[in-house]
CSV table of C-alpha atoms in Angstrom, one decimal:
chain,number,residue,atom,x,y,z
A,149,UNK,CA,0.0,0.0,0.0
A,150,UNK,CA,1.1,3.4,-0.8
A,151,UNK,CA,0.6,6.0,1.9
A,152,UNK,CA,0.8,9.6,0.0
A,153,UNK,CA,2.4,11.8,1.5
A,154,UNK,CA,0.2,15.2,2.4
A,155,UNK,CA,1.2,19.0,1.3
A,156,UNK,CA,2.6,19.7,4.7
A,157,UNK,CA,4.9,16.8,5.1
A,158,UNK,CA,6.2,16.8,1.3
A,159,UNK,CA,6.8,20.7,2.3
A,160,UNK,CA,8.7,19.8,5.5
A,161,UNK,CA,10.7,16.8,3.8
A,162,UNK,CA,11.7,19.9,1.3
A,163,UNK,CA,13.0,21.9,4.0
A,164,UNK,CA,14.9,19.8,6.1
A,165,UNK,CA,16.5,18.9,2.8
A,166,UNK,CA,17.4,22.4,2.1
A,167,UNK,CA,19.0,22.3,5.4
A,168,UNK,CA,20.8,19.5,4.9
A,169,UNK,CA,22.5,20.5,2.0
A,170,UNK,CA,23.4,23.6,3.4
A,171,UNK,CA,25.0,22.5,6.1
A,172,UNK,CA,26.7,19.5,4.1
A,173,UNK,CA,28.8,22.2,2.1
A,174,UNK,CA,29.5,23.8,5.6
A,175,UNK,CA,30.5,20.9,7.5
A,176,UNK,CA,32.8,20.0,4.2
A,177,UNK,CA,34.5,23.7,4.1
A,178,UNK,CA,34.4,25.1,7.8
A,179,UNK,CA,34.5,22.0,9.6
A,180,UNK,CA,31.7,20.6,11.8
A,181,UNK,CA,33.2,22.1,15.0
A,182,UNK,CA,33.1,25.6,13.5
A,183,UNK,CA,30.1,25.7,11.4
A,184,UNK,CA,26.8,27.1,13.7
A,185,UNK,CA,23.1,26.6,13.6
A,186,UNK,CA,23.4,30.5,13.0
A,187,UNK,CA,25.5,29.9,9.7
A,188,UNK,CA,23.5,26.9,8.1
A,189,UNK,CA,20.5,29.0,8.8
A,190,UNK,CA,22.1,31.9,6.8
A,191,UNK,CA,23.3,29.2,3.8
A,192,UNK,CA,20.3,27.4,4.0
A,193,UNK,CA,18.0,30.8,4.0
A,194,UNK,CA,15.9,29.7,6.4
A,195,UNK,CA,15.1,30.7,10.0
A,196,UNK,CA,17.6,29.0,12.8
A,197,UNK,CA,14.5,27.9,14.9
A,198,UNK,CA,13.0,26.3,12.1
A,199,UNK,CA,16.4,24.2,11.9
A,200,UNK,CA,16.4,23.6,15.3
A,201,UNK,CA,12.5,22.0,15.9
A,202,UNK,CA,13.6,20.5,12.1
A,203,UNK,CA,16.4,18.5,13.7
A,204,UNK,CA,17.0,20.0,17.2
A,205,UNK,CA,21.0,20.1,16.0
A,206,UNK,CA,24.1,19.5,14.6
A,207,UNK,CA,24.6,16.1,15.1
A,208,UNK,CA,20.8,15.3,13.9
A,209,UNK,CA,21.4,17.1,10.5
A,210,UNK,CA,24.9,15.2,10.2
A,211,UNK,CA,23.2,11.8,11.4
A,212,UNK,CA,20.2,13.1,8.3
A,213,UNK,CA,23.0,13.7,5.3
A,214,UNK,CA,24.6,10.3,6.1
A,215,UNK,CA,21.4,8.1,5.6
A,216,UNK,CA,19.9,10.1,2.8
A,217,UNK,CA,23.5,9.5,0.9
A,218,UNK,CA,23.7,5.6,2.1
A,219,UNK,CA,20.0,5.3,1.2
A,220,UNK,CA,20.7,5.9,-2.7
A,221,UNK,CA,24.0,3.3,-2.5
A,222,UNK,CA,21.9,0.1,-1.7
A,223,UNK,CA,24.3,-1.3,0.4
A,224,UNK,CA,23.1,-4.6,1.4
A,225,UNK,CA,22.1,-5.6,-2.1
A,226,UNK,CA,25.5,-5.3,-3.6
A,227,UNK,CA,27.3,-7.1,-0.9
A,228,UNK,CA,24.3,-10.1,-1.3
A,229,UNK,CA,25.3,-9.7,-5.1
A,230,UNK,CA,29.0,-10.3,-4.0
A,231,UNK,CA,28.0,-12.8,-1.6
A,232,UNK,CA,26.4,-14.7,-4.2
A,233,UNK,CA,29.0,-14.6,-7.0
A,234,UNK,CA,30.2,-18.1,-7.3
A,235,UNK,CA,33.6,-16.8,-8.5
A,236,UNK,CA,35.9,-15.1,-5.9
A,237,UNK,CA,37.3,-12.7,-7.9
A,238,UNK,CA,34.2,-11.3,-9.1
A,239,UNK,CA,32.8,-11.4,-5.9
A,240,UNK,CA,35.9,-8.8,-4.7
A,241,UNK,CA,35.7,-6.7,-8.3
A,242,UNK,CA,31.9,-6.5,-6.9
A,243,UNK,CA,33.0,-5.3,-3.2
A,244,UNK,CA,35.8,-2.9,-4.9
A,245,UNK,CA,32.9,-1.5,-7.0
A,246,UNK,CA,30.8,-0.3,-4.1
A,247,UNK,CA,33.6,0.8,-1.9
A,248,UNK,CA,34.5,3.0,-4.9
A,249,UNK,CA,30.6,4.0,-4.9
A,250,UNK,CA,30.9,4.9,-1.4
A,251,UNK,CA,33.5,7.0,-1.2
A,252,UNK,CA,32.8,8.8,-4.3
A,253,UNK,CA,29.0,9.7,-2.4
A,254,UNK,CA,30.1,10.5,1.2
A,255,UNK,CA,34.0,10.7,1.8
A,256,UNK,CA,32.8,14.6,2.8
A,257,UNK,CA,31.0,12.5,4.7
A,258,UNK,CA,33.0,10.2,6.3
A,259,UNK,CA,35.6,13.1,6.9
A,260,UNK,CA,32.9,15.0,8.6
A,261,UNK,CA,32.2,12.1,10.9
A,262,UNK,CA,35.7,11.2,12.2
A,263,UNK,CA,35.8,15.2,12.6
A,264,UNK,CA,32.9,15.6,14.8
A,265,UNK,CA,33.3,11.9,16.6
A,266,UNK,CA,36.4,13.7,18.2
A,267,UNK,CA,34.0,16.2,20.3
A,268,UNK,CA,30.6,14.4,20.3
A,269,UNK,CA,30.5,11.5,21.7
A,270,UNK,CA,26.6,10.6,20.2
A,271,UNK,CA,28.3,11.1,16.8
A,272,UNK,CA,31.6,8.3,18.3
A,273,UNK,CA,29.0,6.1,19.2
A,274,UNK,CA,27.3,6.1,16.0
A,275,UNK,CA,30.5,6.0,13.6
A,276,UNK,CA,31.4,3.0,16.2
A,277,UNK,CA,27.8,1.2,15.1
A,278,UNK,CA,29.1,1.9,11.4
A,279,UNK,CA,32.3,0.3,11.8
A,280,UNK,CA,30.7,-2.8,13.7
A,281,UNK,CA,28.3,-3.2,10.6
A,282,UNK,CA,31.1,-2.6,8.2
A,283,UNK,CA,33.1,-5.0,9.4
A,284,UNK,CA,30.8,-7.6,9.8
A,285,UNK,CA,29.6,-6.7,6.1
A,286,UNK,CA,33.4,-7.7,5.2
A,287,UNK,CA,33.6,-10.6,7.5
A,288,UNK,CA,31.1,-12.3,5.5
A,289,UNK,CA,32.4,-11.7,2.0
A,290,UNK,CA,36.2,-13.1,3.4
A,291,UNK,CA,34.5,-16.3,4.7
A,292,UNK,CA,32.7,-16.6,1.3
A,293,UNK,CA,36.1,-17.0,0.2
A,294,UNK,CA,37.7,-18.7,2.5
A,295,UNK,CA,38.3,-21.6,0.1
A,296,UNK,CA,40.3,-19.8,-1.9
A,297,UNK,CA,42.3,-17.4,0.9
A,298,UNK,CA,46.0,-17.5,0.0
A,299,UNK,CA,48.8,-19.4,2.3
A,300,UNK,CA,49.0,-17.8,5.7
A,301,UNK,CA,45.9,-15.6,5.2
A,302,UNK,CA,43.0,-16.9,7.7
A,303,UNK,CA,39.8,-15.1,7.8
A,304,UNK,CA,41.1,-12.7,10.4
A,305,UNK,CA,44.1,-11.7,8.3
A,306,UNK,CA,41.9,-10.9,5.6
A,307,UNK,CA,39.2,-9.0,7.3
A,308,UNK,CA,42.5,-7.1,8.1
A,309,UNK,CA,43.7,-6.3,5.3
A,310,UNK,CA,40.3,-5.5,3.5
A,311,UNK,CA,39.5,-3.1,6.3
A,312,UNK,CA,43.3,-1.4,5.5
A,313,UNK,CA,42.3,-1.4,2.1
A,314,UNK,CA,39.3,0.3,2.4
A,315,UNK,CA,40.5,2.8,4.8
A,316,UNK,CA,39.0,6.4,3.3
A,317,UNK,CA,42.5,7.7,3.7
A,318,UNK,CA,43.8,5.2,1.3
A,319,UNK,CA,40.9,6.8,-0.9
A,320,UNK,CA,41.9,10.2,-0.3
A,321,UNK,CA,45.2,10.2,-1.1
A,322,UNK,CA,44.7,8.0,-4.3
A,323,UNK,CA,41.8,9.8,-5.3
A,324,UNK,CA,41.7,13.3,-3.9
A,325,UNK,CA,45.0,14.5,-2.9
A,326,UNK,CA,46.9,12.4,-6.5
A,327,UNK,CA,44.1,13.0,-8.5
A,328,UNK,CA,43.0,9.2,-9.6
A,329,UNK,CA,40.0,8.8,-11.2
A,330,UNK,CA,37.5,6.6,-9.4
A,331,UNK,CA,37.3,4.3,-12.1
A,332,UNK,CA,41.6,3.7,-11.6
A,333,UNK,CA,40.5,3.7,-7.6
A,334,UNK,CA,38.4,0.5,-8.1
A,335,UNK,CA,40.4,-0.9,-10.5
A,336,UNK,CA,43.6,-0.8,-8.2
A,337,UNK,CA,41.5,-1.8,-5.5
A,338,UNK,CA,39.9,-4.5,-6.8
A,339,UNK,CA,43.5,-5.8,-8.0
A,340,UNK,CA,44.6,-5.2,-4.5
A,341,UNK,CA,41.8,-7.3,-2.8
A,342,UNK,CA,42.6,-9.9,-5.3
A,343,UNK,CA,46.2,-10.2,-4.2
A,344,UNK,CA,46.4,-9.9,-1.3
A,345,UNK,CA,43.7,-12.1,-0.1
A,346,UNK,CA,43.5,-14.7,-2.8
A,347,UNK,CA,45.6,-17.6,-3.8
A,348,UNK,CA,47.1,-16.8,-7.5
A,349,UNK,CA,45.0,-18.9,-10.0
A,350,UNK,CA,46.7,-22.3,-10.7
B,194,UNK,CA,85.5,18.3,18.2
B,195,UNK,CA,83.1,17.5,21.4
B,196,UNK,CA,81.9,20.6,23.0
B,197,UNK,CA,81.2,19.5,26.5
B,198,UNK,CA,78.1,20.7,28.0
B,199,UNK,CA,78.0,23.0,30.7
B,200,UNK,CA,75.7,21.7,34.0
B,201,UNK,CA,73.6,24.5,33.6
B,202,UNK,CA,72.9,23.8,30.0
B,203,UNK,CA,72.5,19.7,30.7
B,204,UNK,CA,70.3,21.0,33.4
B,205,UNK,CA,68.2,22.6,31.0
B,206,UNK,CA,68.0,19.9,28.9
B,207,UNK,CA,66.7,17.3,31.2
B,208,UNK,CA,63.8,20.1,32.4
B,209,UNK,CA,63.5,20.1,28.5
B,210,UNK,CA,62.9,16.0,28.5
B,211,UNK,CA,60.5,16.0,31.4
B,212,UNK,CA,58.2,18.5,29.8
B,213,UNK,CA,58.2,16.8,26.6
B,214,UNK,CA,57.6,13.6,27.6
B,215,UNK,CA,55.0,14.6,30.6
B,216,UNK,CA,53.5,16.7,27.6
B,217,UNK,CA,53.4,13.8,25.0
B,218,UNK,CA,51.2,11.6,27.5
B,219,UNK,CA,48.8,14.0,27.9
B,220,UNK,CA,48.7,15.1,24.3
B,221,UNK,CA,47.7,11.0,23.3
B,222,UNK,CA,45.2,10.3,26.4
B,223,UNK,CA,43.7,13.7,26.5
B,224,UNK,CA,44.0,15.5,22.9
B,225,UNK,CA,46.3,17.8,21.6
B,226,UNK,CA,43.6,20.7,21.7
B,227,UNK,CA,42.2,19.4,25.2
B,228,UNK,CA,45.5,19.8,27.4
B,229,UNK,CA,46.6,22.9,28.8
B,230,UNK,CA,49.7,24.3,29.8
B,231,UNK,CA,48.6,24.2,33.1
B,232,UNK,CA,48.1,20.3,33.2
B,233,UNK,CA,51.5,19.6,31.7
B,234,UNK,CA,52.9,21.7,34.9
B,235,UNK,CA,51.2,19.4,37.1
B,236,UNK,CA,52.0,16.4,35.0
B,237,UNK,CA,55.6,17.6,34.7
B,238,UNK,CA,55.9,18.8,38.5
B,239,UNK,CA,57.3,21.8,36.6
B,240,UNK,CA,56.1,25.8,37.5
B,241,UNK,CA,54.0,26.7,34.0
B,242,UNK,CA,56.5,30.1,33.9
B,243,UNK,CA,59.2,27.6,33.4
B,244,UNK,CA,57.4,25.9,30.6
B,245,UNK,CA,56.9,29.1,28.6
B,246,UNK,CA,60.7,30.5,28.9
B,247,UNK,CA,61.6,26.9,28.2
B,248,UNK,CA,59.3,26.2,24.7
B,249,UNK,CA,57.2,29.4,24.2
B,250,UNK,CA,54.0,27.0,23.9
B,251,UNK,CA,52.4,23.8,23.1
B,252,UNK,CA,53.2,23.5,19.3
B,253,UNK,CA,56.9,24.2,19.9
B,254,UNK,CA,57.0,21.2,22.7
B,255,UNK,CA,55.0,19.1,20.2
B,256,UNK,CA,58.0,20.0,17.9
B,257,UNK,CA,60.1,18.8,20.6
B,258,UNK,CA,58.9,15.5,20.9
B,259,UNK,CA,58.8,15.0,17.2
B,260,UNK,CA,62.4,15.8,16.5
B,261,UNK,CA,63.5,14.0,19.8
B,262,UNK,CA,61.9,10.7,18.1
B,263,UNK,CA,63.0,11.2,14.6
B,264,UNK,CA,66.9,11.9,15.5
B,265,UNK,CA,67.0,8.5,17.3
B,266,UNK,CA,65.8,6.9,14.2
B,267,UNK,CA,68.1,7.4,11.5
B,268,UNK,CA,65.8,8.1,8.5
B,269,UNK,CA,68.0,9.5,5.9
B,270,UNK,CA,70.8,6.7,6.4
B,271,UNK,CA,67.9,4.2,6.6
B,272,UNK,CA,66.8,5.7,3.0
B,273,UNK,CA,70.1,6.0,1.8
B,274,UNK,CA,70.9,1.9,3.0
B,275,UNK,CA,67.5,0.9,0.6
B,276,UNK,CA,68.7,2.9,-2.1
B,277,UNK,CA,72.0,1.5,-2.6
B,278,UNK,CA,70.8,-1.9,-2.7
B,279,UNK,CA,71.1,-3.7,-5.8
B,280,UNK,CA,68.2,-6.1,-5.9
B,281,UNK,CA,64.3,-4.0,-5.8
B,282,UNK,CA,62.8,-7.0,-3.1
B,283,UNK,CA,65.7,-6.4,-0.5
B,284,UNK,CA,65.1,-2.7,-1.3
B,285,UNK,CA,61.5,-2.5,-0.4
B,286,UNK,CA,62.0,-4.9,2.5
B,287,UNK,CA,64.3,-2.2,4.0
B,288,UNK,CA,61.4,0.7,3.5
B,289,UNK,CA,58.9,-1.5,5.3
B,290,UNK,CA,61.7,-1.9,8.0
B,291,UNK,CA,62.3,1.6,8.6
B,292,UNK,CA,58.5,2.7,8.0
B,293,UNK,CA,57.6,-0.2,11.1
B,294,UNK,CA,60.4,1.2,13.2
B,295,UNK,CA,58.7,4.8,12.4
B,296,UNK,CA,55.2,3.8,13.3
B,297,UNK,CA,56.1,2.3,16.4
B,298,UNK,CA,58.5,4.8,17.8
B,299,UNK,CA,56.0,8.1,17.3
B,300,UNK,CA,52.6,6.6,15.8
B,301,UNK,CA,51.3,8.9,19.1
B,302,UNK,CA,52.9,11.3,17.8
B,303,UNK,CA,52.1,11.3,14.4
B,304,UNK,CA,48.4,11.2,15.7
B,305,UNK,CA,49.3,14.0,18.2
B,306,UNK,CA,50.3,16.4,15.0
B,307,UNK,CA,47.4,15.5,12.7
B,308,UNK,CA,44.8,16.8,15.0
B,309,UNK,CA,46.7,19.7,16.3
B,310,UNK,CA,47.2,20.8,12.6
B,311,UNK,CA,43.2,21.1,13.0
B,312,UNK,CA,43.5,24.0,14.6
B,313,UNK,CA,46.9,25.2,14.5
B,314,UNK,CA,48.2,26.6,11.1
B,315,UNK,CA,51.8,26.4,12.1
B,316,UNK,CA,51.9,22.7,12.9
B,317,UNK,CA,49.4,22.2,9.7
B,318,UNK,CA,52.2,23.9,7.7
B,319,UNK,CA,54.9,21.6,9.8
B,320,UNK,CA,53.1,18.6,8.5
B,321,UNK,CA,52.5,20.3,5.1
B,322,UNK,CA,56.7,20.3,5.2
B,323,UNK,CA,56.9,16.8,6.6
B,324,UNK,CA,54.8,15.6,4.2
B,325,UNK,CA,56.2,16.2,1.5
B,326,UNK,CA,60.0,14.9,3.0
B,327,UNK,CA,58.6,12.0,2.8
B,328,UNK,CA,57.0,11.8,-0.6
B,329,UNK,CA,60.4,12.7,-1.9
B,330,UNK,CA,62.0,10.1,-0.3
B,331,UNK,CA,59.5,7.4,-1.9
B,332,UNK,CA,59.8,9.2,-4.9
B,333,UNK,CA,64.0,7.8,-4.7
B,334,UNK,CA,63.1,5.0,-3.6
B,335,UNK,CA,60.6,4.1,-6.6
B,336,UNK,CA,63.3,5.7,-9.0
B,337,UNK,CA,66.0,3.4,-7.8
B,338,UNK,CA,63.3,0.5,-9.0
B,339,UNK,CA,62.2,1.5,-11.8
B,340,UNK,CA,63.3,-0.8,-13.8
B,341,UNK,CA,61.6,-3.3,-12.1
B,342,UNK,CA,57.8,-2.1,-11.3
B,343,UNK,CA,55.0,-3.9,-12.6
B,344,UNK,CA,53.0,-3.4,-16.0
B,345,UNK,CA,51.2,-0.1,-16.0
B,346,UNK,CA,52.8,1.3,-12.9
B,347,UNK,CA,55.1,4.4,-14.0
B,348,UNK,CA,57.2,6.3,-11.0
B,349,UNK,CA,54.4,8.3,-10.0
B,350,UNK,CA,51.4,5.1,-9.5
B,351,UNK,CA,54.3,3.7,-7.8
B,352,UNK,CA,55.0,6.5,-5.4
B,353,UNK,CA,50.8,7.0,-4.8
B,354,UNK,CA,50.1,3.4,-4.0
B,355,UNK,CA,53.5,3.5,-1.7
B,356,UNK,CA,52.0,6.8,-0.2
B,357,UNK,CA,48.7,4.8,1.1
B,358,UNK,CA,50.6,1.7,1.9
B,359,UNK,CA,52.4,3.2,4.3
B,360,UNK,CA,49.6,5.7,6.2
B,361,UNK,CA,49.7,6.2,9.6
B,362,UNK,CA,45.9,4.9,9.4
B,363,UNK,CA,47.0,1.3,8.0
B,364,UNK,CA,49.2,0.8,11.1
B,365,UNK,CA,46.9,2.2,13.0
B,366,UNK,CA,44.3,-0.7,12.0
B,367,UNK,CA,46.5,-3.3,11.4
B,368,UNK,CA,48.7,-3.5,14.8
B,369,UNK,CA,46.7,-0.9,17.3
B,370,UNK,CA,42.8,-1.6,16.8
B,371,UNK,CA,43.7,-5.6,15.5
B,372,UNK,CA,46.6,-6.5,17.4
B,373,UNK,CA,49.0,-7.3,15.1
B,374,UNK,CA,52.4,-7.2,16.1
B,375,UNK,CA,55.1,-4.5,14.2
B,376,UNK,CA,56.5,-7.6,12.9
B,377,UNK,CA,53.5,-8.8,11.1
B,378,UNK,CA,53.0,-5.4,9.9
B,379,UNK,CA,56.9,-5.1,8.5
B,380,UNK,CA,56.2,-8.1,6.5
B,381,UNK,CA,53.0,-7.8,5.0
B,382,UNK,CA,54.4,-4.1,4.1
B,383,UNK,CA,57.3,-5.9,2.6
B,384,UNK,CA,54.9,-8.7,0.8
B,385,UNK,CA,52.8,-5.6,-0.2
B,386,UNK,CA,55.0,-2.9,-1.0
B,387,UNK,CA,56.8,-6.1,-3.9
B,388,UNK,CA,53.4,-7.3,-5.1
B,389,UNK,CA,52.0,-4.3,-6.4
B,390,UNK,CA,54.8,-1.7,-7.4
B,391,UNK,CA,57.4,-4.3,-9.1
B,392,UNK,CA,57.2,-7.7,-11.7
B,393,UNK,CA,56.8,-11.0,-10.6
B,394,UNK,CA,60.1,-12.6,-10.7
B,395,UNK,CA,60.7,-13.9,-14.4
């Protein structure tokens, strides 16, 4: 059944979008820590108490960019997709592909996270949660493969390494600070996960 | 010729070494940003008026500490052995060497700088200055192998994928938040740094 959504609410979902946007490009330039309610309300054009009964602050309209971004990626279908691959390299050419998806939506994202983890603690626990889910995500594509893990790699070593791999500094300073291309980003990183977790092909 | 020190100026020194490393606690268990001069005087049992005339401030102790790790470990002769080695594996297995003894001598303290350079331009420019140290270094280091890298890795792919090998970030998940020890880490550098910037052996 499809509820449809009313004037008011569609107007309100408008707003708080507004709001979010605003304050995405401000957290990404100014930093979390010194961007104000006063200032998104300012970039946003709209009135600070609206933000605040909207959200009721900072860390809500952080918490509100992050799932409208990881709502669009579809994150649990492409890992079942890798899950379900039969071969393993395919399966990691599939995981490199939405890593590369990821960071190309929400690195500004991610940064602005550790950033404001350092002085919230609401926003530690939740980036905590995140890497919890992450890592069990990655736990289960390593012991899909765990057939084919290379000599001295156990499923502990590999969940290692594919969390090193991963890392969105290794993404910034491939992609942002040398200027790779997201396309070469996956490609290197699917070559990566390839080699260093797999057994060469007989 | 060996100037001999003075007592008042050996004196000063060791004030010098109890600041630093009363201030280098601190700096990892309570922040760069969150510890005052104050608290390093009590930490240090040292009058905060004796701090100032001795550093001037926090960023120049932070300097401190920094140089006092680096001089003990012999970076440029460390580059310089790697470089002179004739055969590329031997090469990159003395990098990884030298990058593990780095990590685990001052990975606090590379921490320590990459928040304060948050919120202090001088020790952002500091790390601007390290930075890019140390890409030239990789950048010899890839030269001297050149001959040897990989299919469709040129000097600078080589010195990018080298740059995110060897983040402060990969240590920091691979031996601090997984356990590894800095041995594992050396050779899984080494295995790493050979698999994906040089040939396979003929």
């Amino acid at each position: 059944m499809v509820v449809k959504k009313g004037h008011r609410q569609r107007q309100a979902e408008a707003t708080k979008a507004q709001i979010a946007a605003a304050a995405r490009t401000l957290f990404a330039t100014q930093g979390y820590v010194g961007t104000t309610i006063a200032a998104i309300a300012d970039a946003a054009d709209i009135p600070a108490p609206t933000i605040y009964s909207a959200f009721g602050g900072k860390a809500a309209i952080l918490r509100a960019i992050a799932w409208g971004v990881v709502g669009t990626l579809d994150v649990d279908r492409a890992h079942d997709e890798a899950l379900a691959h039969p071969d393993p390299r395919s399966a990691l050419r599939l995981v490199a592909n939405l890593q590369r998806r990821q960071h190309e939506q929400m690195y500004d994202v991610i940064d602005i996270y550790q950033e404001a983890a350092r002085t919230d603690p609401d926003i530690a626990e939740d980036l905590r949660t995140i890497a919890g889910n992450r890592e069990r995500a990655f736990r289960r594509q390593v012991e899909a493969v765990a057939a084919h893990l290379a000599p001295g790699i156990d499923v502990d070593a590999g969940v290692a390494i594919y969390l090193t791999l991963v890392l969105p500094e290794v993404y910034r300073t491939l992609v942002i600070e040398r200027g790779w291309t997201a396309d070469r980003y996956e490609q290197w990183l699917a070559g990566a996960l390839i080699t260093q977790l797999l057994r060469p092909p007989a």
